Coordinates of C-alpha atoms and ligand atoms in Angstrom, one line a residue:
M231 CA 0.0 0.0 0.0
P232 CA 1.4 3.5 -0.9
A233 CA 2.6 5.8 1.9
T234 CA -0.1 8.3 1.1
W235 CA -2.7 8.2 -1.6
Q236 CA -2.2 11.9 -2.3
N237 CA 1.3 11.1 -3.6
L238 CA -0.2 8.9 -6.3
R239 CA -1.5 12.0 -8.1
R240 CA 2.1 12.5 -9.3
D241 CA 1.6 9.4 -11.4
F242 CA -1.2 11.1 -13.3
P243 CA 0.0 14.0 -15.5
I244 CA -3.6 15.1 -16.3
L245 CA -4.4 15.8 -12.7
D246 CA -1.7 18.5 -12.6
Q247 CA -3.7 21.3 -14.1
Q248 CA -6.0 24.1 -13.2
V249 CA -9.7 24.4 -14.2
A250 CA -11.4 27.7 -13.6
G251 CA -8.3 28.9 -11.8
R252 CA -8.4 26.0 -9.2
P253 CA -6.5 22.8 -9.1
L254 CA -8.5 20.2 -11.0
L255 CA -10.5 18.0 -8.7
Y256 CA -11.5 15.0 -10.8
L257 CA -14.5 13.2 -9.4
D258 CA -15.9 11.5 -12.5
N259 CA -14.1 8.2 -12.2
G260 CA -17.3 6.3 -12.7
A261 CA -17.4 7.6 -16.3
T262 CA -13.7 7.0 -16.9
S263 CA -10.6 6.9 -14.8
Q264 CA -7.4 8.9 -15.5
K265 CA -4.3 7.2 -16.8
P266 CA -1.0 6.9 -15.0
R267 CA 2.2 8.0 -16.8
R268 CA 3.3 4.3 -17.2
V269 CA 0.2 3.5 -19.3
I270 CA 0.6 6.5 -21.5
E271 CA 4.3 5.6 -21.9
A272 CA 3.4 2.0 -22.8
L273 CA 1.3 3.3 -25.7
R274 CA 4.1 5.6 -26.9
Q275 CA 6.7 2.8 -26.6
Y276 CA 4.5 0.4 -28.6
Y277 CA 4.0 2.8 -31.4
E278 CA 7.6 4.0 -31.4
H279 CA 9.3 0.6 -31.2
D280 CA 7.1 -2.4 -31.8
N281 CA 4.1 -1.5 -33.9
A282 CA 3.2 -4.4 -36.3
N283 CA 0.2 -6.6 -37.0
V284 CA -0.1 -9.6 -34.8
H285 CA -0.4 -13.4 -35.5
R286 CA 0.7 -13.1 -39.1
G287 CA 4.2 -11.8 -39.6
I288 CA 7.4 -13.6 -38.8
H289 CA 9.5 -10.5 -38.8
A290 CA 11.0 -9.1 -35.6
L291 CA 8.4 -6.4 -35.0
S292 CA 5.4 -8.7 -35.6
M293 CA 6.8 -11.3 -33.2
R294 CA 7.4 -8.6 -30.6
A295 CA 3.9 -7.2 -31.0
T296 CA 2.3 -10.7 -30.9
A297 CA 4.3 -11.6 -27.7
A298 CA 3.2 -8.3 -26.0
Y299 CA -0.4 -8.7 -27.1
E300 CA -0.6 -12.3 -26.0
G301 CA 1.3 -11.3 -22.8
A302 CA -1.5 -8.9 -22.1
R303 CA -4.0 -11.7 -22.4
E304 CA -2.0 -13.8 -19.9
R305 CA -1.9 -10.8 -17.6
S306 CA -5.6 -10.4 -17.9
A307 CA -6.1 -14.1 -17.0
R308 CA -4.0 -13.6 -13.9
F309 CA -5.8 -10.4 -13.0
L310 CA -9.1 -12.2 -13.0
N311 CA -7.7 -15.6 -11.8
A312 CA -9.1 -17.3 -15.0
A313 CA -8.0 -20.9 -15.5
S314 CA -6.3 -20.1 -18.8
A315 CA -5.6 -17.3 -21.3
A316 CA -8.0 -19.0 -23.7
E317 CA -10.8 -17.7 -21.5
I318 CA -9.9 -14.1 -22.2
V319 CA -11.4 -12.4 -25.2
F320 CA -10.3 -8.8 -25.9
T321 CA -13.3 -6.6 -26.7
S322 CA -13.7 -2.9 -27.1
G323 CA -15.2 -2.6 -23.6
T324 CA -18.1 -3.8 -21.3
T325 CA -20.8 -2.9 -23.8
D326 CA -19.1 -4.9 -26.6
G327 CA -18.5 -7.9 -24.3
I328 CA -22.2 -8.0 -23.3
N329 CA -23.3 -7.7 -26.9
L330 CA -21.0 -10.6 -27.8
V331 CA -22.5 -12.8 -25.1
A332 CA -26.0 -11.8 -25.9
D333 CA -25.6 -12.4 -29.6
A334 CA -23.3 -15.6 -29.7
W335 CA -24.3 -17.4 -26.5
G336 CA -27.9 -16.0 -26.3
G337 CA -28.7 -16.6 -29.9
A338 CA -27.5 -20.2 -29.7
N339 CA -29.1 -21.1 -26.3
L340 CA -32.3 -19.1 -25.7
R341 CA -35.8 -20.1 -26.9
A342 CA -39.3 -18.8 -26.5
G343 CA -40.4 -19.2 -22.9
D344 CA -36.9 -18.9 -21.5
V345 CA -36.3 -16.1 -19.0
I346 CA -33.4 -13.7 -18.8
L347 CA -33.0 -12.4 -15.3
L348 CA -31.6 -8.9 -14.7
T349 CA -31.7 -6.5 -11.8
E350 CA -33.4 -3.1 -11.6
M351 CA -30.1 -1.3 -11.3
E352 CA -28.5 -2.3 -14.6
H353 CA -26.7 0.1 -16.9
H354 CA -28.3 0.4 -20.3
S355 CA -25.5 -1.7 -21.7
N356 CA -26.6 -4.6 -19.5
L357 CA -30.3 -4.1 -20.5
V358 CA -30.7 -3.2 -24.1
P359 CA -28.7 -6.1 -25.6
W360 CA -30.9 -8.5 -23.6
Q361 CA -34.1 -6.7 -24.8
L362 CA -33.0 -7.2 -28.4
L363 CA -32.1 -10.8 -27.7
A364 CA -35.5 -11.3 -26.1
R365 CA -37.3 -9.8 -29.1
R366 CA -35.3 -12.1 -31.4
T367 CA -35.8 -15.3 -29.5
G368 CA -39.1 -14.9 -27.7
A369 CA -37.4 -15.1 -24.3
K370 CA -38.8 -13.0 -21.5
L371 CA -37.0 -10.4 -19.3
R372 CA -37.5 -10.5 -15.6
Y373 CA -36.1 -8.3 -12.8
L374 CA -34.7 -8.8 -9.3
P375 CA -36.0 -5.7 -7.6
I376 CA -34.2 -3.3 -5.3
V377 CA -35.7 -2.7 -1.8
P378 CA -38.0 0.3 -1.5
G379 CA -36.2 3.5 -0.5
D380 CA -32.9 5.0 -1.4
T381 CA -30.4 2.4 -0.2
G382 CA -30.6 0.7 -3.6
L383 CA -29.8 -2.7 -2.1
L384 CA -31.1 -5.7 -4.0
D385 CA -34.1 -7.3 -2.4
L386 CA -32.6 -10.7 -1.8
T387 CA -35.9 -11.9 -0.2
Q388 CA -37.3 -11.9 -3.8
L389 CA -34.5 -14.1 -5.2
D390 CA -36.3 -17.4 -4.9
R391 CA -39.4 -15.9 -6.5
V392 CA -37.6 -14.7 -9.6
L393 CA -34.8 -17.3 -9.9
T394 CA -37.0 -20.1 -11.3
P395 CA -35.9 -23.0 -13.5
E396 CA -37.0 -21.0 -16.6
V397 CA -34.2 -18.6 -16.0
K398 CA -31.4 -19.5 -18.4
L399 CA -29.2 -16.4 -17.8
F400 CA -28.8 -14.1 -14.8
A401 CA -26.8 -10.9 -15.8
F402 CA -26.1 -8.4 -13.1
T403 CA -23.8 -5.6 -12.2
H404 CA -21.1 -6.1 -9.5
V405 CA -21.2 -2.5 -8.5
S406 CA -23.9 0.0 -9.5
N407 CA -22.7 3.1 -11.4
T408 CA -25.5 5.2 -9.9
L409 CA -26.1 3.8 -6.4
G410 CA -22.6 2.7 -5.3
V411 CA -24.1 -0.6 -4.1
I412 CA -21.8 -3.6 -4.1
N413 CA -23.8 -6.6 -4.9
P414 CA -23.2 -10.0 -3.3
A415 CA -22.0 -11.4 -6.6
A416 CA -20.7 -14.8 -5.4
A417 CA -24.0 -15.5 -3.6
L418 CA -26.0 -14.6 -6.7
C419 CA -23.9 -16.9 -8.9
T420 CA -24.3 -19.7 -6.4
A421 CA -28.1 -19.2 -6.4
A422 CA -28.2 -19.1 -10.2
R423 CA -26.2 -22.3 -10.5
Q424 CA -28.7 -24.1 -8.4
V425 CA -31.4 -23.5 -11.0
G426 CA -28.9 -24.2 -13.9
A427 CA -28.7 -20.6 -15.0
V428 CA -25.6 -19.1 -16.7
T429 CA -24.3 -16.0 -15.0
L430 CA -22.8 -12.8 -16.5
I431 CA -21.2 -10.2 -14.2
D432 CA -20.9 -6.6 -15.3
A433 CA -17.6 -5.7 -13.6
A434 CA -17.3 -2.3 -15.3
Q435 CA -17.4 -0.5 -11.9
S436 CA -15.6 -3.1 -9.9
A437 CA -12.7 -4.6 -11.8
G438 CA -10.3 -1.6 -11.1
H439 CA -11.6 -1.1 -7.6
M440 CA -11.5 -4.4 -5.7
P441 CA -10.3 -8.0 -6.1
V442 CA -12.3 -9.6 -8.9
D443 CA -11.6 -13.4 -9.0
V444 CA -13.8 -15.3 -11.4
C445 CA -13.1 -18.6 -9.5
A446 CA -14.1 -17.1 -6.2
L447 CA -17.1 -15.4 -7.8
G448 CA -18.2 -18.6 -9.6
C449 CA -19.4 -16.7 -12.7
D450 CA -19.7 -18.0 -16.2
F451 CA -19.0 -14.7 -18.0
L452 CA -17.5 -11.4 -16.7
V453 CA -17.0 -8.2 -18.6
L454 CA -14.9 -5.1 -18.0
S455 CA -13.8 -1.9 -19.6
G456 CA -10.1 -0.9 -19.6
H457 CA -10.7 2.8 -19.4
K458 CA -12.4 2.6 -16.0
M459 CA -9.3 1.0 -14.5
C460 CA -6.4 3.2 -15.5
G461 CA -6.2 1.7 -19.0
P462 CA -7.0 3.2 -22.4
T463 CA -10.4 3.6 -24.0
G464 CA -11.5 1.1 -26.7
I465 CA -10.2 -2.0 -24.9
G466 CA -12.0 -4.4 -22.6
V467 CA -12.0 -8.0 -21.5
L468 CA -14.7 -10.7 -21.7
Y469 CA -13.9 -13.7 -19.5
G470 CA -15.9 -16.8 -20.4
R471 CA -15.7 -20.3 -19.1
Q472 CA -13.9 -22.2 -21.7
A473 CA -16.6 -24.9 -22.2
L474 CA -19.1 -22.2 -22.9
L475 CA -16.8 -20.2 -25.2
D476 CA -15.9 -23.4 -27.1
A477 CA -19.6 -24.2 -27.7
M478 CA -20.6 -20.7 -28.8
P479 CA -20.8 -19.7 -32.5
P480 CA -18.7 -16.8 -33.6
Y481 CA -19.9 -13.2 -33.1
R482 CA -18.1 -11.2 -35.8
S483 CA -16.4 -12.9 -38.7
G484 CA -13.5 -12.3 -41.1
G485 CA -9.8 -12.6 -40.9
S486 CA -8.0 -14.0 -37.8
M487 CA -10.9 -16.0 -36.5
I488 CA -10.7 -18.9 -38.9
S489 CA -8.7 -22.1 -39.2
S490 CA -9.5 -22.6 -42.8
V491 CA -11.7 -20.8 -45.4
D492 CA -13.1 -22.2 -48.6
Y493 CA -15.4 -20.3 -51.1
F494 CA -18.5 -21.8 -49.5
E495 CA -17.4 -23.0 -46.1
S496 CA -15.1 -22.0 -43.3
K497 CA -13.9 -23.5 -40.0
W498 CA -13.3 -21.5 -36.9
A499 CA -10.1 -21.0 -35.0
P500 CA -10.1 -22.1 -31.4
V501 CA -11.0 -19.7 -28.6
P502 CA -10.2 -17.0 -28.0
Q503 CA -9.2 -16.2 -31.6
K504 CA -12.7 -17.3 -32.8
F505 CA -14.0 -14.2 -31.1
E506 CA -11.4 -11.7 -32.3
A507 CA -12.0 -11.1 -36.0
G508 CA -9.9 -8.6 -37.8
T509 CA -6.9 -6.7 -36.5
P510 CA -7.3 -6.3 -32.8
N511 CA -6.6 -3.3 -30.6
I512 CA -3.1 -4.3 -30.0
A513 CA -1.6 -1.2 -28.4
D514 CA -4.5 -0.7 -26.0
A515 CA -4.5 -4.3 -24.9
I516 CA -0.8 -4.0 -24.1
A517 CA -1.4 -0.8 -22.2
L518 CA -4.3 -2.4 -20.3
G519 CA -1.8 -5.1 -19.1
V520 CA 0.4 -2.3 -17.8
A521 CA -2.6 -0.7 -16.0
M522 CA -3.2 -4.1 -14.3
D523 CA 0.4 -4.3 -13.1
Y524 CA 0.0 -0.8 -11.7
L525 CA -3.3 -1.6 -9.8
D526 CA -1.8 -4.8 -8.4
E527 CA 1.3 -3.0 -7.2
L528 CA -1.1 -0.6 -5.3
G529 CA -3.1 -3.6 -4.2
R530 CA -6.7 -4.1 -5.0
P531 CA -7.7 -4.8 -1.4
A532 CA -6.1 -1.5 -0.4
I533 CA -7.9 0.3 -3.3
A534 CA -11.2 -1.2 -2.2
A535 CA -10.7 -0.2 1.4
H536 CA -9.8 3.4 0.3
D537 CA -12.8 3.7 -2.0
E538 CA -15.1 2.4 0.7
K539 CA -13.7 4.8 3.3
L540 CA -14.1 7.8 1.0
G541 CA -17.6 6.7 -0.2
T542 CA -18.8 6.1 3.4
L543 CA -17.3 9.4 4.6
A544 CA -18.8 11.3 1.6
Y545 CA -22.3 9.8 2.3
A546 CA -22.0 10.9 6.0
R547 CA -20.7 14.4 5.2
L548 CA -23.0 15.2 2.4
T549 CA -26.0 14.0 4.4
A550 CA -24.9 16.0 7.5
E551 CA -23.4 19.2 5.9
V552 CA -25.6 19.9 2.9
P553 CA -29.2 20.5 4.2
G554 CA -32.0 18.8 2.2
I555 CA -29.7 16.8 0.0
R556 CA -30.9 13.4 -1.1
V557 CA -28.1 10.9 -1.3
L558 CA -28.6 7.6 -3.0
G559 CA -27.2 4.2 -2.1
P560 CA -26.2 2.6 1.2
A561 CA -24.5 4.6 4.0
E562 CA -21.7 2.1 4.3
H563 CA -20.3 -1.1 2.7
R564 CA -20.4 0.9 -0.5
S565 CA -18.2 1.8 -3.4
G566 CA -16.8 5.3 -4.1
V567 CA -19.7 6.2 -6.4
L568 CA -22.1 8.7 -4.9
S569 CA -25.2 10.1 -6.5
F570 CA -27.3 12.9 -5.0
A571 CA -30.0 15.4 -5.7
L572 CA -30.1 18.9 -4.4
P573 CA -33.7 20.1 -4.0
G574 CA -34.5 22.9 -6.5
A575 CA -31.4 22.4 -8.5
H576 CA -31.1 20.5 -11.8
A577 CA -28.2 18.1 -11.9
H578 CA -26.8 19.7 -15.0
D579 CA -26.7 23.1 -13.3
V580 CA -25.0 21.5 -10.2
V581 CA -22.4 20.0 -12.5
T582 CA -21.9 23.3 -14.3
L583 CA -21.5 25.3 -11.1
A584 CA -19.1 22.7 -9.6
D585 CA -17.0 22.9 -12.8
Q586 CA -16.6 26.7 -11.9
D587 CA -15.0 25.4 -8.7
G588 CA -12.6 23.2 -10.7
I589 CA -14.6 20.0 -9.8
A590 CA -15.5 17.4 -12.4
L591 CA -18.8 15.7 -11.5
R592 CA -21.3 13.9 -13.7
G593 CA -25.0 14.8 -14.0
G594 CA -27.9 13.1 -15.8
H595 CA -29.5 9.6 -15.8
H596 CA -26.1 7.8 -15.8
C597 CA -27.5 5.3 -18.5
N598 CA -29.9 4.1 -15.8
Q599 CA -33.2 5.5 -17.0
P600 CA -35.5 2.8 -15.6
L601 CA -33.8 3.0 -12.2
M602 CA -34.1 6.8 -12.1
R603 CA -37.8 6.6 -13.0
K604 CA -38.3 4.0 -10.2
L605 CA -36.6 6.3 -7.7
G606 CA -38.7 9.2 -9.0
L607 CA -35.8 11.3 -10.1
P608 CA -35.2 12.9 -13.5
S609 CA -31.5 13.0 -12.9
T610 CA -28.8 13.1 -10.2
S611 CA -25.4 14.6 -9.8
R612 CA -22.7 12.1 -9.1
A613 CA -19.2 12.2 -7.5
S614 CA -17.2 9.1 -8.1
F615 CA -13.9 8.6 -6.3
Y616 CA -10.7 6.6 -7.0
F617 CA -7.5 5.9 -5.1
Y618 CA -6.0 9.3 -6.0
N619 CA -8.8 11.1 -4.2
T620 CA -8.5 12.0 -0.6
E621 CA -10.5 13.2 2.4
A622 CA -9.3 16.8 1.6
D623 CA -11.2 16.5 -1.7
L624 CA -14.3 16.0 0.3
D625 CA -13.8 19.3 2.0
R626 CA -13.8 21.0 -1.5
L627 CA -16.8 19.0 -2.6
V628 CA -18.9 19.9 0.4
A629 CA -17.9 23.6 0.2
S630 CA -18.8 23.7 -3.5
L631 CA -22.2 22.0 -2.9
R632 CA -23.0 24.5 -0.1
R633 CA -22.1 27.4 -2.4
I634 CA -24.3 25.9 -5.1
Q635 CA -27.1 25.5 -2.7
R636 CA -26.8 29.2 -1.6
F637 CA -26.8 30.2 -5.2
F638 CA -30.2 28.4 -5.8
A639 CA -31.6 29.7 -2.5
G640 CA -31.1 33.2 -4.0
Ligands
7TS802 N1 -21.8 -1.2 -17.0 C1 -21.7 -0.3 -16.0 C2 -22.0 -0.7 -14.6 C3 -21.1 0.9 -16.3 O1 -20.9 1.8 -15.2 C4 -20.8 1.3 -17.6 C5 -20.3 2.6 -18.0 C6 -21.0 0.3 -18.6 C7 -21.5 -0.9 -18.2 C8 -20.6 0.6 -20.0 O2 -19.2 0.6 -20.1 P1 -18.5 1.0 -21.5 O3 -17.1 1.2 -21.2 O4 -18.8 -0.1 -22.4 O5 -19.2 2.3 -21.9 N2 -20.7 3.7 -17.1 C9 -20.6 5.0 -17.3 C10 -20.9 5.9 -16.3 O6 -21.4 5.6 -15.2 N3 -20.7 7.1 -16.7 O7 -20.2 7.1 -18.0 C11 -20.1 5.7 -18.3

């Protein structure tokens, strides 16, 4: 664990700047995290020294690029504790990974009358692909509800009611990007297995923030985005149990995903190549591997403890020090994602005014429209913390929100 989290800011060149005449306070990590110098340097190094296409050349650069790209796959397998690198498919991100599973696994395995179980807190990217799949196959969507009120916790007393043998797939988020709730993912996977349902965990908000071990979780699929965990945009990982990946048809087709092609017939390459048609995102995959090294040097348990401490303190301070504020999510045992509504102030105005204090927040529905409707809110403002944020940042956030409140009080 680093001596002080504050010192880690030096690893992030972008954080060393002023916005509106104040030092930037970046609290929009739920949308995307910033990148340490080491990750930026890995991209530069790749393009300046090693750039070549992978899996096809036998010249020096192509062999180096291939070794580094496949090394990133091995790194991702270790990061997630997957049984082998064959279980790691590089995607463009969480959204892409979910679409792959919905199309390839769902298209091959779901029939009319089957049920896809989701939760009421899913991001649109873990909702819309299943809606399209349901429309195509005649399967039905069903939802595990959250408990009434603002804690946003899943109502686990309803699990037996919704998790019936018709459920063929249970897809749920590990950590909510709006509520900051950490779901009991391992227990949900165990329950799903008991009815024979396949599980998909959306780890977009958890993978860079806490230990994520696919064996301990007991999931069948898990998806993540590199850009939310110190890596570049445009790269993500789909973990899939090898037996499932082996049995799935391809998703996209073309070069690199075949073992042989004839004018009328083709045979597929083994996994994971079967799911990586075309030239992959080589540089960003390599840089994601470097981001994983960086996170593991800090220690994911330490990052999780830091996030939880800041999230819990932020919940307590905003509730106590900003009169009338409505803070979503649980008061403790939570992530560093914190959404709130200030009475009489639209979230976009809150975010605009916070920006004048040099603070980056997010406002809107956070790709969670059904959840917002359920909570009776058109939008919220959101502060989302990462390990380079500190308790001192909370002082600035609270002071800014109090100023914004006075502004709206006239
Ligand atoms: N799932 C969850 C839980 C997310 O938070 C996000 C992105 C996604 C899926 C989609 O990830 P992508 O990398 O494929 O876009 N969430 C957010 C957010 O909260 N603000 O901006 C993006």
